[in-house]
mmCIF file of C-alpha atoms in Angstrom:
data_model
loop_
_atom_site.group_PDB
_atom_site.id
_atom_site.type_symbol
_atom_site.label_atom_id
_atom_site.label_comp_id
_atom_site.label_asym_id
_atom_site.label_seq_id
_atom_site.Cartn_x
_atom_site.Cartn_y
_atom_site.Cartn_z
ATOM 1 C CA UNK A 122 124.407 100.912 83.554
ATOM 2 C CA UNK A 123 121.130 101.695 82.231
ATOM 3 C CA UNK A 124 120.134 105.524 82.482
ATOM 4 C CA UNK A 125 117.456 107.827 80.543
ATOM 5 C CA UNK A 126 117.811 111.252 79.842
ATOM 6 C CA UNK A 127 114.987 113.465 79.083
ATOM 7 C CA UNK A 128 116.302 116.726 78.211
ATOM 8 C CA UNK A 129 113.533 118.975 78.178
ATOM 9 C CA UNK A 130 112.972 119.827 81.598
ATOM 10 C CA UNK A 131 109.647 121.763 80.452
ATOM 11 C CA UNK A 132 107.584 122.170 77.529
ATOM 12 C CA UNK A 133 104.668 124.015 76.690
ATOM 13 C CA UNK A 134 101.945 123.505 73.462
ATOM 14 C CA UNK A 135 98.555 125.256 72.519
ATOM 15 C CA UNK A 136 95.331 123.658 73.199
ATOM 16 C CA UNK A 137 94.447 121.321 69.821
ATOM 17 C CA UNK A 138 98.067 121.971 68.372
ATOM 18 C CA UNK A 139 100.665 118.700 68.869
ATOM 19 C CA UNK A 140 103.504 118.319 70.877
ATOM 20 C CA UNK A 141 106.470 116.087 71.323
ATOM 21 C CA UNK A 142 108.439 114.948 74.214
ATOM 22 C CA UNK A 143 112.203 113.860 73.832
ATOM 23 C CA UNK A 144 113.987 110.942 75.549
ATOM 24 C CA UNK A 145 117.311 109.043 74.933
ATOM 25 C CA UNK A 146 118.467 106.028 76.834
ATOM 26 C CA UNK A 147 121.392 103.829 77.169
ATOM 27 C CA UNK A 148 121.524 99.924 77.204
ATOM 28 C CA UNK A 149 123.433 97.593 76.111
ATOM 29 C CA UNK A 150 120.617 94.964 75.839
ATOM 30 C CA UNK A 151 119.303 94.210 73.101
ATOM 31 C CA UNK A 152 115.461 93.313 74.807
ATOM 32 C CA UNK A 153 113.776 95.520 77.183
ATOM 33 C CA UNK A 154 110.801 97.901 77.596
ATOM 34 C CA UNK A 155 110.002 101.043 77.268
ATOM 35 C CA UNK A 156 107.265 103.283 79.024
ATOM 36 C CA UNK A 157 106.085 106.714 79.501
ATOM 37 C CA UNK A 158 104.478 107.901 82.752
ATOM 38 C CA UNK A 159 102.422 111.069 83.482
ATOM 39 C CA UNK A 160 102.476 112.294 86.835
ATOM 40 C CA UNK A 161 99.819 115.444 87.209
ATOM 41 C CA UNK A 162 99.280 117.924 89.912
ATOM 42 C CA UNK A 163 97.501 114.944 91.817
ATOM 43 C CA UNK A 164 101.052 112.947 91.616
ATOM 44 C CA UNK A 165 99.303 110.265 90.618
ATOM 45 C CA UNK A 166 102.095 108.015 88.446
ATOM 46 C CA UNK A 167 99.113 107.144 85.775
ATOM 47 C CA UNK A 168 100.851 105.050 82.700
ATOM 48 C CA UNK A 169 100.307 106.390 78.976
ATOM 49 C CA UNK A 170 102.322 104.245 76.562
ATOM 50 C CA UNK A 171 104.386 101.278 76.681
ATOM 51 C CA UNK A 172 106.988 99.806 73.757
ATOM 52 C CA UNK A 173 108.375 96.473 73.399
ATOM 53 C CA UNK A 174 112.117 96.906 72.060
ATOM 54 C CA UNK A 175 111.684 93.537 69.993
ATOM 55 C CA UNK A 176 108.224 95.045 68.142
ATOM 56 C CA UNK A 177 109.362 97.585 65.302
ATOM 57 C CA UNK A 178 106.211 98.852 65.173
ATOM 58 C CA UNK A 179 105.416 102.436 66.906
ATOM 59 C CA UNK A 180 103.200 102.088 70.011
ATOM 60 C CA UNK A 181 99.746 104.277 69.842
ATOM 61 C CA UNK A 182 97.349 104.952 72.331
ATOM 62 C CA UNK A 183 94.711 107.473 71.016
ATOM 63 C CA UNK A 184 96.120 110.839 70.600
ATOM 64 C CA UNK A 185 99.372 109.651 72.818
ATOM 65 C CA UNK A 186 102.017 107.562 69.964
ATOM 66 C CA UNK A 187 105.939 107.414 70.391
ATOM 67 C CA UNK A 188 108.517 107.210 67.899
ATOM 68 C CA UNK A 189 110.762 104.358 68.880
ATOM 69 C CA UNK A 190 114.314 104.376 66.939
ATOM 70 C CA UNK A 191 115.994 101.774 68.439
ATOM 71 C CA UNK A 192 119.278 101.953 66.691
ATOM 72 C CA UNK A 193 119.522 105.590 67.896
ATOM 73 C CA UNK A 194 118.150 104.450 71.593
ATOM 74 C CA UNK A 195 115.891 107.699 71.389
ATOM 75 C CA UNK A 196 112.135 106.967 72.457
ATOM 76 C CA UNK A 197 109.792 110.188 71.978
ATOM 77 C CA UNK A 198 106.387 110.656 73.132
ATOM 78 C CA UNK A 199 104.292 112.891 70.493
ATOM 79 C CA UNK A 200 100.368 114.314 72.207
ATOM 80 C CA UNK A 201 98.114 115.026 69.382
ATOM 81 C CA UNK A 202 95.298 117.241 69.641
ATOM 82 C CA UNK A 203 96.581 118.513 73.438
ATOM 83 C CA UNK A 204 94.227 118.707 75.836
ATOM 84 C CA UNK A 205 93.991 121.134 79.287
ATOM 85 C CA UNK A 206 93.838 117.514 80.882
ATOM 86 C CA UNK A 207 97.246 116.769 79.444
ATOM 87 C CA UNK A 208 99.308 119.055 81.710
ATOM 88 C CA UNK A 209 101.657 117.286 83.632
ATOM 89 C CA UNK A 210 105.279 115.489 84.039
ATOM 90 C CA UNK A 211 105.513 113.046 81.620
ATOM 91 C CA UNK A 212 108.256 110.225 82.540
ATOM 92 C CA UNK A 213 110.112 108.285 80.328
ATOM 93 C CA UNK A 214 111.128 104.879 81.880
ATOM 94 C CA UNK A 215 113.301 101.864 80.747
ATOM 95 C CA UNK A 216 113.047 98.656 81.969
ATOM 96 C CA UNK A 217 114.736 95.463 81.539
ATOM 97 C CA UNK A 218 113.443 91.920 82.593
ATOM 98 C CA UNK A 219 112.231 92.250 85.589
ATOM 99 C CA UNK A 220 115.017 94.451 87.454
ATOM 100 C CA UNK A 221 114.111 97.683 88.283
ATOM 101 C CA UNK A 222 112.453 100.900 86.149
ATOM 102 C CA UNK A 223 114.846 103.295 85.782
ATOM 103 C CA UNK A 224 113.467 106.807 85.243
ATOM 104 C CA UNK A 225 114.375 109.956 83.375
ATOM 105 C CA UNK A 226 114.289 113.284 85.050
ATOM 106 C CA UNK A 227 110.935 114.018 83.663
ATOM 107 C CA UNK A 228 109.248 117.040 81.429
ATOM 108 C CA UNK A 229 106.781 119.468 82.421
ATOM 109 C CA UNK A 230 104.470 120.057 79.743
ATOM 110 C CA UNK A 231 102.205 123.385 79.771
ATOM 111 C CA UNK A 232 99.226 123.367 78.139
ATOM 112 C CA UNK A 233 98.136 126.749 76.847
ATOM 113 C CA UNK A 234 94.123 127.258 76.187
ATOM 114 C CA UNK B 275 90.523 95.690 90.371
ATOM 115 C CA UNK B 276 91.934 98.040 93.598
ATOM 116 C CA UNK B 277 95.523 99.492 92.493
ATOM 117 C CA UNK B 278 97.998 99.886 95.162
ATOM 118 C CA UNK B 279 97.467 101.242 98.446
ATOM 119 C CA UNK B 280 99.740 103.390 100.715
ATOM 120 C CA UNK B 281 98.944 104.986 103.625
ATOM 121 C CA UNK B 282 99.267 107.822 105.147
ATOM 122 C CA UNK B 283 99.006 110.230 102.231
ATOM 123 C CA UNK B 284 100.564 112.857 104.242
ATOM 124 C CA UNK B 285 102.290 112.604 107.253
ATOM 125 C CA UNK B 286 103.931 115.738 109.001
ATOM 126 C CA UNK B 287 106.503 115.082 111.704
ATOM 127 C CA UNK B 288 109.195 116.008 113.886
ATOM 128 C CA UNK B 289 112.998 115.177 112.905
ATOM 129 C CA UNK B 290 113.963 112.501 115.239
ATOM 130 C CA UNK B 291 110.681 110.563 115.612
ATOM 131 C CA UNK B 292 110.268 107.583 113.679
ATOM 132 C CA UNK B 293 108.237 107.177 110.354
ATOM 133 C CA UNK B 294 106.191 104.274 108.972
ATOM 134 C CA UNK B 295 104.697 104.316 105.734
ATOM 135 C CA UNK B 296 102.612 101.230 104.851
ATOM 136 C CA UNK B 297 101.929 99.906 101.233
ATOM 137 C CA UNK B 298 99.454 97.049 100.196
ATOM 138 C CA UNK B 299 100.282 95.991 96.616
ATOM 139 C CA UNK B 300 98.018 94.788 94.234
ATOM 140 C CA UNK B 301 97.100 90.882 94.886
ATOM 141 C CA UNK B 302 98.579 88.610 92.948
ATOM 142 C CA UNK B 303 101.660 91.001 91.787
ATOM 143 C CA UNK B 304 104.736 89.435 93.383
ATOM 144 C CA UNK B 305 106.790 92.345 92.898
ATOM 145 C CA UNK B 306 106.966 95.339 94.942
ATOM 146 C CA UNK B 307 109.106 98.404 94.665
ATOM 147 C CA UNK B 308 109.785 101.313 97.183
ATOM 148 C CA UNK B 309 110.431 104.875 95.465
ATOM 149 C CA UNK B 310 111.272 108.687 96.720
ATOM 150 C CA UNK B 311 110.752 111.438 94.691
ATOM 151 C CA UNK B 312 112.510 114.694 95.299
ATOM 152 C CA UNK B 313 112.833 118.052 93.326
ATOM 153 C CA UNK B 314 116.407 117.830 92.876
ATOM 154 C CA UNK B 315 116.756 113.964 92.618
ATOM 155 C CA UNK B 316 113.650 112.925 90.477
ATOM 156 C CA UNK B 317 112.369 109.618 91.321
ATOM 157 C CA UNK B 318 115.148 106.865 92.958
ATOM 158 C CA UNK B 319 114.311 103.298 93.489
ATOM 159 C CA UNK B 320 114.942 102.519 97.243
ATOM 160 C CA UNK B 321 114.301 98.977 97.259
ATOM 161 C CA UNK B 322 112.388 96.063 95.814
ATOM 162 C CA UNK B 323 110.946 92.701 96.730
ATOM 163 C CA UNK B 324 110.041 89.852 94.978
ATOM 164 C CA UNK B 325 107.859 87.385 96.568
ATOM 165 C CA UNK B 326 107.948 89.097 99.997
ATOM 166 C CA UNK B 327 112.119 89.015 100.042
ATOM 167 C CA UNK B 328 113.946 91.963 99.027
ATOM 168 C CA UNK B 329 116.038 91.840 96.451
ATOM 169 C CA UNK B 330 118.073 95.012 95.851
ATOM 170 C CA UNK B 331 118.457 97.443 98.390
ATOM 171 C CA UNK B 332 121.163 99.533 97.226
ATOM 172 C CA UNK B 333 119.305 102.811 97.034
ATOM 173 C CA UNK B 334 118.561 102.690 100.631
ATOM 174 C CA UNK B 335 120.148 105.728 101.855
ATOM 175 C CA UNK B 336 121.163 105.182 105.076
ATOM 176 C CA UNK B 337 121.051 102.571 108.193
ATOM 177 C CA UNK B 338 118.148 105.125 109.133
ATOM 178 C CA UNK B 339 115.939 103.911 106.142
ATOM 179 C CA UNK B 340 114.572 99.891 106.502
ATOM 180 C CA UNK B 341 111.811 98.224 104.664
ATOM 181 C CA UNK B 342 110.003 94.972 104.990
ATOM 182 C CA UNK B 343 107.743 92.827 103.292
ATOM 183 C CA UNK B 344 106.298 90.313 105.752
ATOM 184 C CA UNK B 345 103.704 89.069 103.879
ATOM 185 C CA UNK B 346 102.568 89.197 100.303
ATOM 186 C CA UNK B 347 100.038 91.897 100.618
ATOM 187 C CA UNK B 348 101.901 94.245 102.701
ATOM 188 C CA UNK B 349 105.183 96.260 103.299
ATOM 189 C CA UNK B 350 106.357 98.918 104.920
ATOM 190 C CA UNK B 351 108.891 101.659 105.098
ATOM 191 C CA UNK B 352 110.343 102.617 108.063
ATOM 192 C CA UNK B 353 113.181 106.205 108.626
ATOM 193 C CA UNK B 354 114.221 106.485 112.417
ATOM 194 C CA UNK B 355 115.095 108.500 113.489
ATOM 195 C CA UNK B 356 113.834 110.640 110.465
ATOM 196 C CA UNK B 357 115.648 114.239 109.426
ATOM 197 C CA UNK B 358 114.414 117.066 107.390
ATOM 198 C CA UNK B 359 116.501 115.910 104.540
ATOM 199 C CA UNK B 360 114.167 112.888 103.753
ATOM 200 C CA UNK B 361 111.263 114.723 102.961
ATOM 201 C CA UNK B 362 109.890 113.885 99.962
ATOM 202 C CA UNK B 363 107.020 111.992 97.993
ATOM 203 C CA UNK B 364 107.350 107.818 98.731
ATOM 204 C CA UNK B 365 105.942 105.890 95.987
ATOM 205 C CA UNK B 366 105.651 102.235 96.366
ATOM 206 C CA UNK B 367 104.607 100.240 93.272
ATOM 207 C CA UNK B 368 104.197 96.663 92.198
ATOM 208 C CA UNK B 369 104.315 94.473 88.797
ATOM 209 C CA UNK B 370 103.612 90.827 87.753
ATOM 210 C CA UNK B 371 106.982 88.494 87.181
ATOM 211 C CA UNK B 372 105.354 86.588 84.721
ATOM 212 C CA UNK B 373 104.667 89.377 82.441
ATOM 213 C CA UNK B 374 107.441 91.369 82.080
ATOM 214 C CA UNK B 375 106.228 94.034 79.827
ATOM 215 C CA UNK B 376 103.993 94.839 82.380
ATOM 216 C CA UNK B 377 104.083 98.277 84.123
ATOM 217 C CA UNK B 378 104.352 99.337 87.326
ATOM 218 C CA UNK B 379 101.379 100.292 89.090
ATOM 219 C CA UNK B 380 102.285 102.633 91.697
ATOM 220 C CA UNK B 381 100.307 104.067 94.176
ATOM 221 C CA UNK B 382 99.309 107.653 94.919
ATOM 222 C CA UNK B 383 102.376 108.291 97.128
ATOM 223 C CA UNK B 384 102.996 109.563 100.921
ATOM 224 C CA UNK B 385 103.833 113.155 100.938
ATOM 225 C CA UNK B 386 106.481 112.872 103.649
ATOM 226 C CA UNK B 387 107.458 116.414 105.495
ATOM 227 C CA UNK B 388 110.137 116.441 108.433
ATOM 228 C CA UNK B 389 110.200 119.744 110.517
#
């Protein structure tokens, strides 16, 4: 069974300074997807970041890039330059062909001004 | 483009009564995907459709909980008789088959609270 763990249940970074959000999963496919979700206050589920497990190359999106290691199944989010806007659950999802998105439990990230 | 649409965004009710939540998904996405989101559970997948037939409904919780997709631009989500147990946030999303690195698009939820 497919599951993701995030195990930082809540974070917190200064304004400007860069943070970095954890998450492991377990597959044994070799071809799936990889996303990260922020939820804020509003609880819209807005998308930030999404990795192909087939492309070695690290996803970027602005300040918002992830280190994918796929051998060690571990897919991290890293914020540069944080932002007051930023605050939020972030959720790290796995998905493989076109089954369901499984979810981790999320992270709250604080972001001090 | 509109993104996905669920309605009511809140809906406050008495355990017992029946609840409908309605979803339209983005057209031309043949997937569709019921959610709940709870404090202690995080977010569960319910249920999901693919062109208007559902597909996996093993995270329905109980006989209480039914969902249906009559046509391909809406579905619903129906708890009767409802207890104070399933109040939560439902999501309902929806994604494109063909491109399966494709995202989710969910909607902005139905904050669901049973008295």
């Amino acid at each position: 069974a497919q599951t993701v763990t995030q195990s930082q249940p809540e974070m917190s970074v200064q304004e400007a300074e860069t943070v970095t959000l954890s998450c492991t999963y377990d597959t044994s496919e070799s071809d799936y997807y990889l996303f990260w979700y922020k939820q804020p206050p509003s609880r819209q589920m807005i998308l930030v970041i999404r990795q192909e497990a087939y492309k070695q190359q690290n996803a970027t999106e602005n300040r918002f890039s992830v280190n994918f290691q796929k051998a060690a199944k571990s897919f991290s989010l890293k914020i540069s330059d944080s932002q007051l806007g930023d605050a939020a659950m972030y959720f790290c999802a796995y998905r493989y062909n076109n089954n369901d998105m499984r979810f981790g439990a999320g992270t709250r990230l604080t972001v001090k001004p | 483009d509109a993104g996905v649409i669920q309605s009511p965004r809140h809906e406050v009710t008495e355990m017992g009564q029946e609840v409908t939540l309605r979803c339209k998904p983005i057209s031309g996405h043949d997937y569709l995907f019921w959610y709940r989101q709870t404090m202690m559970r995080g977010l569960e997948l319910l249920i999901y459709f693919n062109n208007n037939v559902p597909i996996d409904d093993s995270g329905m919780p109980e006989d209480r909980f039914s969902a249906k997709m009559p046509n391909a631009s809406f579905s619903t989500l129906k708890i009767q008789p409802s207890e104070p147990r399933d109040s939560a946030v439902y999501f309902c999303a929806s994604s494109l088959f063909r491109s399966v690195n494709q995202p989710q698009h969910f909607g902005d939820g139905t904050r669901l609270s049973i008295l």
